[in-house]
Short mmCIF file of C-alpha atoms in Angstrom, two decimals:
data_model
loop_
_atom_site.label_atom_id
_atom_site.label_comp_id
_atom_site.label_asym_id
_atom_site.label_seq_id
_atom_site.Cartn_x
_atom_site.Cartn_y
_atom_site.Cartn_z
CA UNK A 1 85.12 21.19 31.14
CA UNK A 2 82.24 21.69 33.32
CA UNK A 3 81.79 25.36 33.85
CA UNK A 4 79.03 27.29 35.79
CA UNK A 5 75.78 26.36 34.52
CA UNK A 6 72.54 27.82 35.57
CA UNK A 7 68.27 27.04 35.38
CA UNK A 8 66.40 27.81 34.14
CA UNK A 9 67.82 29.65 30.81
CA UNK A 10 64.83 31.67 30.76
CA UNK A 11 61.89 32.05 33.02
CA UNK A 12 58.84 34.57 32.18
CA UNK A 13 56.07 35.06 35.51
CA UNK A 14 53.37 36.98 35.98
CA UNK A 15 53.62 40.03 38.35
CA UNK A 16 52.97 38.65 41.83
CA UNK A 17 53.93 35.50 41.39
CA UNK A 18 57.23 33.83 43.17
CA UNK A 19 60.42 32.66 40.87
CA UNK A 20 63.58 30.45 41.95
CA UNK A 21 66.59 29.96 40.23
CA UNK A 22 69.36 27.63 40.32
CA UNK A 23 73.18 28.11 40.16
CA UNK A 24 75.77 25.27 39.89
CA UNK A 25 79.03 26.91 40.46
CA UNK A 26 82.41 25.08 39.24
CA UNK A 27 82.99 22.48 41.24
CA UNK A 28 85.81 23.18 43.36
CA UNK A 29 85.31 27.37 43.93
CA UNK A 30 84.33 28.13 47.24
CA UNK A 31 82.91 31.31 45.96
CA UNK A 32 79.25 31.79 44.59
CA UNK A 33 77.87 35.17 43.43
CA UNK A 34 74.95 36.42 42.16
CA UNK A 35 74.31 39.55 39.73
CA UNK A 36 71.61 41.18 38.04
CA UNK A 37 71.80 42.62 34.99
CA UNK A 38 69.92 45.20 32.98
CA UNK A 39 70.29 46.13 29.21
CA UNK A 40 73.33 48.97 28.95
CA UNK A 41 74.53 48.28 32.43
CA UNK A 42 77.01 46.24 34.00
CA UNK A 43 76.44 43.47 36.45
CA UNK A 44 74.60 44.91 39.99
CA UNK A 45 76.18 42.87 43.20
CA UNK A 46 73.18 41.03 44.98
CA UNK A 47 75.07 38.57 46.95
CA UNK A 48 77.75 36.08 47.52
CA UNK A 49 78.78 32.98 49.79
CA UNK A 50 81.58 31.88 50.61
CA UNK A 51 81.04 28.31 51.05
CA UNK A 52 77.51 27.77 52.54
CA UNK A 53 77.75 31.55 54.52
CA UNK A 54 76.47 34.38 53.05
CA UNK A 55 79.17 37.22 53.61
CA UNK A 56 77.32 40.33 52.02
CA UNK A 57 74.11 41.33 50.76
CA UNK A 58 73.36 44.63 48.72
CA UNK A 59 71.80 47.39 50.30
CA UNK A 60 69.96 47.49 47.08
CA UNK A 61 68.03 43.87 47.38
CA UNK A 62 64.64 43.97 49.13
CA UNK A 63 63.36 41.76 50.86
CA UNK A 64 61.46 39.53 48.48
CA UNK A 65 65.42 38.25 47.32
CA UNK A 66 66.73 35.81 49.24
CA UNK A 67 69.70 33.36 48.34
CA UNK A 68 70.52 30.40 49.69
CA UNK A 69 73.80 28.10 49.16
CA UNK A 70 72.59 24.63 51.75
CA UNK A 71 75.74 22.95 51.35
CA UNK A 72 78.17 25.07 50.47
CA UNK A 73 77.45 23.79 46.67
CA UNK A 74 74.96 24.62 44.19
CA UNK A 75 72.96 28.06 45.25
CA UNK A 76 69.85 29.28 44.47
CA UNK A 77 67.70 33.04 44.23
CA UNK A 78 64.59 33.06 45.25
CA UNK A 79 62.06 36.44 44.24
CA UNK A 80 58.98 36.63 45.73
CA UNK A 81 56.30 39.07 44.46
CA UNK A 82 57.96 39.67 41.31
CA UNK A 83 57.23 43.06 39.82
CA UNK A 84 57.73 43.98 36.05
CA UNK A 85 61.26 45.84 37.48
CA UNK A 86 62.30 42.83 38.00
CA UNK A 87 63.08 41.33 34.96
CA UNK A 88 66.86 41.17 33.73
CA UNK A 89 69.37 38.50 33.59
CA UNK A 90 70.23 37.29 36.58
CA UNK A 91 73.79 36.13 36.67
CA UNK A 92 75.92 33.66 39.01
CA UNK A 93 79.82 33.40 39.17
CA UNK A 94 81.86 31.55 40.95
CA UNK A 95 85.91 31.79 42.24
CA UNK A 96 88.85 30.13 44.09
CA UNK A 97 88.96 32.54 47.01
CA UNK A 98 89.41 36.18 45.78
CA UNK A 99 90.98 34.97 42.80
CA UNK A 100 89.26 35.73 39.09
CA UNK A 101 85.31 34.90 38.80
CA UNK A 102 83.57 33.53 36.06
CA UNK A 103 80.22 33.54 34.86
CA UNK A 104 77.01 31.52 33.94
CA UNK A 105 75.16 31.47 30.87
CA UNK A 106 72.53 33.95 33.25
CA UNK A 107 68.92 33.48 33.38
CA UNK A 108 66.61 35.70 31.83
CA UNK A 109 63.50 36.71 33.30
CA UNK A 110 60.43 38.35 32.25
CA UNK A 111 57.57 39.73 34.47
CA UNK A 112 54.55 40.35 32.83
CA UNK B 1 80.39 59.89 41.36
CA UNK B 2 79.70 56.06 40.60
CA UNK B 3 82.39 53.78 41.64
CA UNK B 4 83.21 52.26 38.22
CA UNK B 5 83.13 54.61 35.62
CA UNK B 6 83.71 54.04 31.89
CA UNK B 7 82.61 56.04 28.57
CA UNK B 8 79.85 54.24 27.51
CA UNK B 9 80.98 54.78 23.63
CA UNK B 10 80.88 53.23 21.10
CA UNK B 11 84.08 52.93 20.56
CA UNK B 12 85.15 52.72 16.61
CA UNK B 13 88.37 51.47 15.27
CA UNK B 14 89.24 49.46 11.84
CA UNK B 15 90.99 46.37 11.85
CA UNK B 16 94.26 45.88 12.75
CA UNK B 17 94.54 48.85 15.25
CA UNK B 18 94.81 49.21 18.91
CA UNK B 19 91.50 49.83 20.66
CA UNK B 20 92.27 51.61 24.38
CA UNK B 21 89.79 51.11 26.72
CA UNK B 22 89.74 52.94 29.94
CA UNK B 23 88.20 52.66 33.25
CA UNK B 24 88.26 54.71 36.97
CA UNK B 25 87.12 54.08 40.24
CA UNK B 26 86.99 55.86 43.40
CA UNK B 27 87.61 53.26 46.28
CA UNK B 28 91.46 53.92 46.83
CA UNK B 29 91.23 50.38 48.67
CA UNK B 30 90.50 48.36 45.87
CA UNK B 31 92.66 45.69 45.56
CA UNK B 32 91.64 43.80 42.33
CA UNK B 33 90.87 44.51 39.08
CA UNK B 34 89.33 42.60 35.92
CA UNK B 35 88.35 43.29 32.41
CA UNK B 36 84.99 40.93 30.97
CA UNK B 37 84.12 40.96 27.33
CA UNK B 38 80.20 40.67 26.75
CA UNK B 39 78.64 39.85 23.27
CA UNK B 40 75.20 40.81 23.16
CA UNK B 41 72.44 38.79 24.83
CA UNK B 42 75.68 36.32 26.67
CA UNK B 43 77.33 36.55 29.47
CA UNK B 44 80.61 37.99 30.68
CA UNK B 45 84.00 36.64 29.98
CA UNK B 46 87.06 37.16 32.12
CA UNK B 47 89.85 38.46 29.64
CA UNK B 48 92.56 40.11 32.07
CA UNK B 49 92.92 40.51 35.74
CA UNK B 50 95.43 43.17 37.35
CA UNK B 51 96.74 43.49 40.96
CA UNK B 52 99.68 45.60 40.73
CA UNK B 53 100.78 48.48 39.76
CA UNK B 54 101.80 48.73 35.64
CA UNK B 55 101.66 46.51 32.47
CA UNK B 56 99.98 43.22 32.16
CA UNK B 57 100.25 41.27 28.99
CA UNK B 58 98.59 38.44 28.02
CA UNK B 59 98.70 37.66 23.98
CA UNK B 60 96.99 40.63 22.01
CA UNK B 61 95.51 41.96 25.24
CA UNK B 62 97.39 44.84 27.82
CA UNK B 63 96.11 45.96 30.76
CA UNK B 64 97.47 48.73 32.49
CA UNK B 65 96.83 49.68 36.51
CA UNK B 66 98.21 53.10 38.11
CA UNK B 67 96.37 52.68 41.88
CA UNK B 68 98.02 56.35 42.53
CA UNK B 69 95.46 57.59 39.39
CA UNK B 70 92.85 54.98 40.14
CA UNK B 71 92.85 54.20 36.64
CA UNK B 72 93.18 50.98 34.39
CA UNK B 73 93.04 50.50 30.87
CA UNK B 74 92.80 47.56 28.51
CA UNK B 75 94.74 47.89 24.92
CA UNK B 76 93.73 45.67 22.44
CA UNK B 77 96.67 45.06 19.42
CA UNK B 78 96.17 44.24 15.80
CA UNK B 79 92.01 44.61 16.73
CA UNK B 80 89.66 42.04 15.19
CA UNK B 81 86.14 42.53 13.74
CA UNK B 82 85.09 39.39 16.69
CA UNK B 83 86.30 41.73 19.14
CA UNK B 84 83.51 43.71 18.45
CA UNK B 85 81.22 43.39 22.02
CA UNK B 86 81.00 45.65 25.27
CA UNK B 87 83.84 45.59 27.85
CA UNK B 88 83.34 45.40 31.30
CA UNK B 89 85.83 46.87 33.87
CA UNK B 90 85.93 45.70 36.89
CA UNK B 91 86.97 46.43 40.35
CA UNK B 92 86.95 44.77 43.68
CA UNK B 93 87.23 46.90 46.88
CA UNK B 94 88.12 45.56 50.17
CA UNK B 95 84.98 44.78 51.74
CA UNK B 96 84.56 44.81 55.79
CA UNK B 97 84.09 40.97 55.96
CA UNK B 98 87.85 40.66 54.18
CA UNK B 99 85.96 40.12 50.75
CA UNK B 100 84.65 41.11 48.22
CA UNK B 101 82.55 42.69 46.54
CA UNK B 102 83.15 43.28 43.05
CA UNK B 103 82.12 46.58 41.20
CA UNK B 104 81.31 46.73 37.50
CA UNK B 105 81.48 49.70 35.08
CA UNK B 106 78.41 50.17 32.32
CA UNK B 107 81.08 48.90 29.97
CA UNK B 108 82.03 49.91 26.75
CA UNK B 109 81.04 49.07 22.99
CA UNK B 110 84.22 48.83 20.91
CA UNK B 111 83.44 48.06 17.21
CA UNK B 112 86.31 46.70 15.19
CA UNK B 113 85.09 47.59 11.04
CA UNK B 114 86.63 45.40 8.52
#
């Protein structure tokens, strides 16, 4: 049973410097999202595709996020600039249309 | 108002009871609705997902959605000490592009003593 699987696991940066992270949704969801998540909160929307578009985009996300999905496959998150607020677990998902989503393992990342 | 709202807890309950977990949102729209368990430091898992009105069964696990109340709840029966973890409601509006953005509550911590 391949599930979602993400990379890295965990990732700690300095402040300033740029991060990328990989998602590899199941394979035959059309349907990739991205989440952040901070301790005692749930999941905060960033993003999702819907095959290789990308449909919505938080208000929230600045401009150093970007996400990219080439081939309507794998996806990844880029931050650039990373400040110390922006550590938490970043989490992917993936779906079958608007059906039920499920989650990666998350990366965790750490700005010092 | 935030658009997901649960009590935070924790939630206590011994073994072998019925845990009730509730959850409101404010989009009347919404059109979909999921509960996640989370252990601590993992990710979320999808337990129950809800699109009509009423009961939803699914082994030890009920959900319940009343769309004129914007409310759902999850009941957990004969409660376990492994369901011991935060739950996540969640809610998915009907977003301008035809999909979907999904809205999570803080979650809940339900601890199940022995």
């Amino acid at each position: 049973d391949t599930g979602v699987s993400q990379d890295p696991r965990h990732k700690i940066t300095k402040r300033g410097q740029n991060v990328t992270f990989r998602c590899d949704p199941i394979s035959e969801h059309n349907r990739l999202y991205w989440y952040r998540q901070t301790l005692g909160q749930g999941p905060e929307f960033l993003t999702y595709f819907q095959n290789e578009a990308q449909l919505e985009k938080s208000r929230l996300l600045s401009d150093r996020f970007s996400a990219e999905r080439p081939k309507g496959s794998f996806s990844t998150l880029e931050i650039q600039r990373t400040e110390q607020g922006d550590s938490a677990m970043y989490l992917c998902a993936s779906s079958s249309g608007v059906a039920e989503q499920y989650f990666g393992p998350g990366t965790r990342l750490t700005v010092t | 108002q935030k658009e997901v709202e649960q009590n935070s807890g924790p939630l206590s309950v011994p073994e072998g009871a019925i845990a009730s977990l509730n959850c409101t949102y404010s989009d009347r729209g919404s059109q979909s609705f999921f509960w996640y368990r989370q252990y601590s430091g993992k990710s979320p898992e999808l337990i129950m997902s809800i699109y009509s009105n009423g009961d939803k069964e699914d082994g030890r696990f009920t959900a319940q959605l009343n769309k004129a109340s914007q409310y759902v709840s999850l009941l957990i029966r004969d409660s376990q000490p492994s369901d011991s973890a935060t739950y996540l409601c969640a809610v998915t509006p009907l977003g301008r592009t035809g999909g979907f953005k999904t809205i999570f509550g803080a979650g809940t911590r339900l601890f199940v003593k022995a």
